[in-house]
Amino acid sequence: MKAAWETCRLAVLATIAVMAMGGVAGASAVTSPAGTAYTGEVMAIPTKAQFVIDTAGTFVTECSATTFQFTPEYHGPTVTAKGNAKYLFFEGCSPAEDITTLSWGYFEFHPLGNGNGTVTSSEFVLTTTEAAPFGTHCKYKTSSTHFGTLTGSKNTGGAAILHIAGTSIPKDPTSSVICGSLEFTSGSYEIETPSYLDIS
């Protein structure tokens, strides 16, 4: 009887702890307007978003990121908000480099509080091929990879901002040993649609 009472007491304490933390661990939602789950299309516009491909420290390419979109399709009190990405491309590489997106993957949204949050990427796959005479072919793939930190509209007073500087896309194990890193070195994305967006 004493053991049963202790088990019950611990269960109650665990429930109180979860409630104190704001609900079920990992639960989140993308909201627009504030407090209302949003499942429409989200369009992100790059603001001087640059990234560097460093092939073994010998061949460095600088590129610009383009506009991309995603749709938050999953959210709620027991799930982490998630949405499939699309149209995530790169252009304007110097020196010239062929970059091919094989899969846009999906994003997950993790609240930090007060409308802000972190964004992770999975199954985003792209390949790079250097211009002649090198021609090195490399492949990169995300797996719950940190993609950026979002400052919500509640704090900006306008469009939400996704900060991407310092984000690295992991090299796929199938890539050549000469393949180096792929890293966003500067810039951010402004969420143009919807005009208000938070993570809660």
mmCIF file with all atom_site columns, N, CA and C in Angstrom, residues 9 13 15 26 39 41 44 59-60 66 69 71 76 86 94 96-97 102 107 109 116 124 141 146 158 167 172-173 200:
data_model
loop_
_atom_site.group_PDB
_atom_site.id
_atom_site.type_symbol
_atom_site.label_atom_id
_atom_site.label_alt_id
_atom_site.label_comp_id
_atom_site.label_asym_id
_atom_site.label_entity_id
_atom_site.label_seq_id
_atom_site.pdbx_PDB_ins_code
_atom_site.Cartn_x
_atom_site.Cartn_y
_atom_site.Cartn_z
_atom_site.occupancy
_atom_site.B_iso_or_equiv
_atom_site.pdbx_formal_charge
_atom_site.auth_seq_id
_atom_site.auth_comp_id
_atom_site.auth_asym_id
_atom_site.auth_atom_id
_atom_site.pdbx_PDB_model_num
ATOM 1  N N  . ARG A 1 9   ? 2.167  9.470  -5.729  1.00 0.00 ? 9   ARG A N  1
ATOM 2  C CA . ARG A 1 9   ? 2.709  10.779 -5.369  1.00 0.00 ? 9   ARG A CA 1
ATOM 3  C C  . ARG A 1 9   ? 3.721  11.256 -6.414  1.00 0.00 ? 9   ARG A C  1
ATOM 4  N N  . LEU A 1 13  ? 3.626  14.579 -8.924  1.00 0.00 ? 13  LEU A N  1
ATOM 5  C CA . LEU A 1 13  ? 4.728  15.537 -8.966  1.00 0.00 ? 13  LEU A CA 1
ATOM 6  C C  . LEU A 1 13  ? 5.252  15.709 -10.391 1.00 0.00 ? 13  LEU A C  1
ATOM 7  N N  . THR A 1 15  ? 3.530  15.317 -13.147 1.00 0.00 ? 15  THR A N  1
ATOM 8  C CA . THR A 1 15  ? 2.537  16.078 -13.897 1.00 0.00 ? 15  THR A CA 1
ATOM 9  C C  . THR A 1 15  ? 2.656  17.560 -13.603 1.00 0.00 ? 15  THR A C  1
ATOM 10 N N  . GLY A 1 26  ? 8.576  19.232 -25.721 1.00 0.00 ? 26  GLY A N  1
ATOM 11 C CA . GLY A 1 26  ? 8.694  19.157 -27.160 1.00 0.00 ? 26  GLY A CA 1
ATOM 12 C C  . GLY A 1 26  ? 7.509  19.733 -27.907 1.00 0.00 ? 26  GLY A C  1
ATOM 13 N N  . THR A 1 39  ? -1.166 27.281 -40.330 1.00 0.00 ? 39  THR A N  1
ATOM 14 C CA . THR A 1 39  ? -0.803 26.160 -41.197 1.00 0.00 ? 39  THR A CA 1
ATOM 15 C C  . THR A 1 39  ? -0.764 26.569 -42.667 1.00 0.00 ? 39  THR A C  1
ATOM 16 N N  . GLU A 1 41  ? 1.072  28.904 -45.912 1.00 0.00 ? 41  GLU A N  1
ATOM 17 C CA . GLU A 1 41  ? 2.413  28.976 -46.478 1.00 0.00 ? 41  GLU A CA 1
ATOM 18 C C  . GLU A 1 41  ? 3.220  30.094 -45.832 1.00 0.00 ? 41  GLU A C  1
ATOM 19 N N  . ALA A 1 44  ? 10.028 33.122 -46.861 1.00 0.00 ? 44  ALA A N  1
ATOM 20 C CA . ALA A 1 44  ? 11.162 33.767 -46.221 1.00 0.00 ? 44  ALA A CA 1
ATOM 21 C C  . ALA A 1 44  ? 12.047 34.421 -47.277 1.00 0.00 ? 44  ALA A C  1
ATOM 22 N N  . PHE A 1 59  ? 39.765 25.290 -51.773 1.00 0.00 ? 59  PHE A N  1
ATOM 23 C CA . PHE A 1 59  ? 38.879 25.865 -52.782 1.00 0.00 ? 59  PHE A CA 1
ATOM 24 C C  . PHE A 1 59  ? 37.659 26.405 -52.058 1.00 0.00 ? 59  PHE A C  1
ATOM 25 N N  . VAL A 1 60  ? 37.534 27.729 -52.011 1.00 0.00 ? 60  VAL A N  1
ATOM 26 C CA . VAL A 1 60  ? 36.456 28.355 -51.250 1.00 0.00 ? 60  VAL A CA 1
ATOM 27 C C  . VAL A 1 60  ? 35.504 29.073 -52.203 1.00 0.00 ? 60  VAL A C  1
ATOM 28 N N  . THR A 1 66  ? 18.642 31.959 -51.745 1.00 0.00 ? 66  THR A N  1
ATOM 29 C CA . THR A 1 66  ? 17.448 32.516 -52.382 1.00 0.00 ? 66  THR A CA 1
ATOM 30 C C  . THR A 1 66  ? 16.244 32.414 -51.453 1.00 0.00 ? 66  THR A C  1
ATOM 31 N N  . GLN A 1 69  ? 10.344 28.663 -49.078 1.00 0.00 ? 69  GLN A N  1
ATOM 32 C CA . GLN A 1 69  ? 9.022  28.566 -48.470 1.00 0.00 ? 69  GLN A CA 1
ATOM 33 C C  . GLN A 1 69  ? 8.911  27.282 -47.655 1.00 0.00 ? 69  GLN A C  1
ATOM 34 N N  . THR A 1 71  ? 5.654  25.076 -45.139 1.00 0.00 ? 71  THR A N  1
ATOM 35 C CA . THR A 1 71  ? 4.278  25.046 -44.645 1.00 0.00 ? 71  THR A CA 1
ATOM 36 C C  . THR A 1 71  ? 4.227  24.270 -43.335 1.00 0.00 ? 71  THR A C  1
ATOM 37 N N  . GLY A 1 76  ? 0.724  21.246 -32.120 1.00 0.00 ? 76  GLY A N  1
ATOM 38 C CA . GLY A 1 76  ? -0.280 20.906 -31.111 1.00 0.00 ? 76  GLY A CA 1
ATOM 39 C C  . GLY A 1 76  ? 0.326  20.676 -29.748 1.00 0.00 ? 76  GLY A C  1
ATOM 40 N N  . LYS A 1 86  ? 10.354 24.008 -49.256 1.00 0.00 ? 86  LYS A N  1
ATOM 41 C CA . LYS A 1 86  ? 10.406 23.931 -50.715 1.00 0.00 ? 86  LYS A CA 1
ATOM 42 C C  . LYS A 1 86  ? 11.070 25.195 -51.258 1.00 0.00 ? 86  LYS A C  1
ATOM 43 N N  . SER A 1 94  ? 30.613 32.346 -56.509 1.00 0.00 ? 94  SER A N  1
ATOM 44 C CA . SER A 1 94  ? 31.880 32.845 -57.039 1.00 0.00 ? 94  SER A CA 1
ATOM 45 C C  . SER A 1 94  ? 33.035 32.253 -56.228 1.00 0.00 ? 94  SER A C  1
ATOM 46 N N  . ALA A 1 96  ? 32.462 29.977 -59.851 1.00 0.00 ? 96  ALA A N  1
ATOM 47 C CA . ALA A 1 96  ? 31.276 29.230 -60.270 1.00 0.00 ? 96  ALA A CA 1
ATOM 48 C C  . ALA A 1 96  ? 31.260 27.825 -59.685 1.00 0.00 ? 96  ALA A C  1
ATOM 49 N N  . GLU A 1 97  ? 30.080 27.407 -59.254 1.00 0.00 ? 97  GLU A N  1
ATOM 50 C CA . GLU A 1 97  ? 29.907 26.064 -58.701 1.00 0.00 ? 97  GLU A CA 1
ATOM 51 C C  . GLU A 1 97  ? 28.488 25.598 -58.973 1.00 0.00 ? 97  GLU A C  1
ATOM 52 N N  . LEU A 1 102 ? 18.679 18.115 -53.909 1.00 0.00 ? 102 LEU A N  1
ATOM 53 C CA . LEU A 1 102 ? 18.042 16.827 -54.159 1.00 0.00 ? 102 LEU A CA 1
ATOM 54 C C  . LEU A 1 102 ? 16.767 16.656 -53.343 1.00 0.00 ? 102 LEU A C  1
ATOM 55 N N  . PHE A 1 107 ? 11.403 21.382 -41.744 1.00 0.00 ? 107 PHE A N  1
ATOM 56 C CA . PHE A 1 107 ? 11.855 22.147 -40.591 1.00 0.00 ? 107 PHE A CA 1
ATOM 57 C C  . PHE A 1 107 ? 11.041 21.757 -39.362 1.00 0.00 ? 107 PHE A C  1
ATOM 58 N N  . PHE A 1 109 ? 10.237 23.337 -35.275 1.00 0.00 ? 109 PHE A N  1
ATOM 59 C CA . PHE A 1 109 ? 10.268 24.609 -34.568 1.00 0.00 ? 109 PHE A CA 1
ATOM 60 C C  . PHE A 1 109 ? 10.205 24.366 -33.053 1.00 0.00 ? 109 PHE A C  1
ATOM 61 N N  . ASN A 1 116 ? 9.910  33.584 -29.431 1.00 0.00 ? 116 ASN A N  1
ATOM 62 C CA . ASN A 1 116 ? 11.133 33.230 -30.143 1.00 0.00 ? 116 ASN A CA 1
ATOM 63 C C  . ASN A 1 116 ? 11.323 31.712 -30.175 1.00 0.00 ? 116 ASN A C  1
ATOM 64 N N  . PHE A 1 124 ? 17.285 17.709 -45.660 1.00 0.00 ? 124 PHE A N  1
ATOM 65 C CA . PHE A 1 124 ? 17.649 18.675 -46.693 1.00 0.00 ? 124 PHE A CA 1
ATOM 66 C C  . PHE A 1 124 ? 18.961 18.183 -47.305 1.00 0.00 ? 124 PHE A C  1
ATOM 67 N N  . LYS A 1 141 ? 23.893 16.876 -46.064 1.00 0.00 ? 141 LYS A N  1
ATOM 68 C CA . LYS A 1 141 ? 22.561 16.454 -45.630 1.00 0.00 ? 141 LYS A CA 1
ATOM 69 C C  . LYS A 1 141 ? 22.336 16.836 -44.175 1.00 0.00 ? 141 LYS A C  1
ATOM 70 N N  . HIS A 1 146 ? 20.745 22.265 -36.518 1.00 0.00 ? 146 HIS A N  1
ATOM 71 C CA . HIS A 1 146 ? 20.366 23.646 -36.205 1.00 0.00 ? 146 HIS A CA 1
ATOM 72 C C  . HIS A 1 146 ? 20.444 24.487 -37.468 1.00 0.00 ? 146 HIS A C  1
ATOM 73 N N  . GLY A 1 158 ? 7.262  43.644 -36.051 1.00 0.00 ? 158 GLY A N  1
ATOM 74 C CA . GLY A 1 158 ? 6.912  43.533 -37.467 1.00 0.00 ? 158 GLY A CA 1
ATOM 75 C C  . GLY A 1 158 ? 7.147  42.116 -37.939 1.00 0.00 ? 158 GLY A C  1
ATOM 76 N N  . THR A 1 167 ? 25.378 28.790 -39.105 1.00 0.00 ? 167 THR A N  1
ATOM 77 C CA . THR A 1 167 ? 24.763 27.482 -39.352 1.00 0.00 ? 167 THR A CA 1
ATOM 78 C C  . THR A 1 167 ? 25.616 26.663 -40.320 1.00 0.00 ? 167 THR A C  1
ATOM 79 N N  . ASP A 1 172 ? 27.711 14.672 -45.961 1.00 0.00 ? 172 ASP A N  1
ATOM 80 C CA . ASP A 1 172 ? 27.216 13.302 -45.991 1.00 0.00 ? 172 ASP A CA 1
ATOM 81 C C  . ASP A 1 172 ? 28.404 12.329 -45.974 1.00 0.00 ? 172 ASP A C  1
ATOM 82 N N  . PRO A 1 173 ? 28.274 11.213 -45.236 1.00 0.00 ? 173 PRO A N  1
ATOM 83 C CA . PRO A 1 173 ? 29.381 10.248 -45.143 1.00 0.00 ? 173 PRO A CA 1
ATOM 84 C C  . PRO A 1 173 ? 29.831 9.694  -46.496 1.00 0.00 ? 173 PRO A C  1
ATOM 85 N N  . SER A 1 200 ? 5.458  29.201 -30.372 1.00 0.00 ? 200 SER A N  1
ATOM 86 C CA . SER A 1 200 ? 4.996  29.080 -28.982 1.00 0.00 ? 200 SER A CA 1
ATOM 87 C C  . SER A 1 200 ? 4.914  27.620 -28.572 1.00 0.00 ? 200 SER A C  1
#
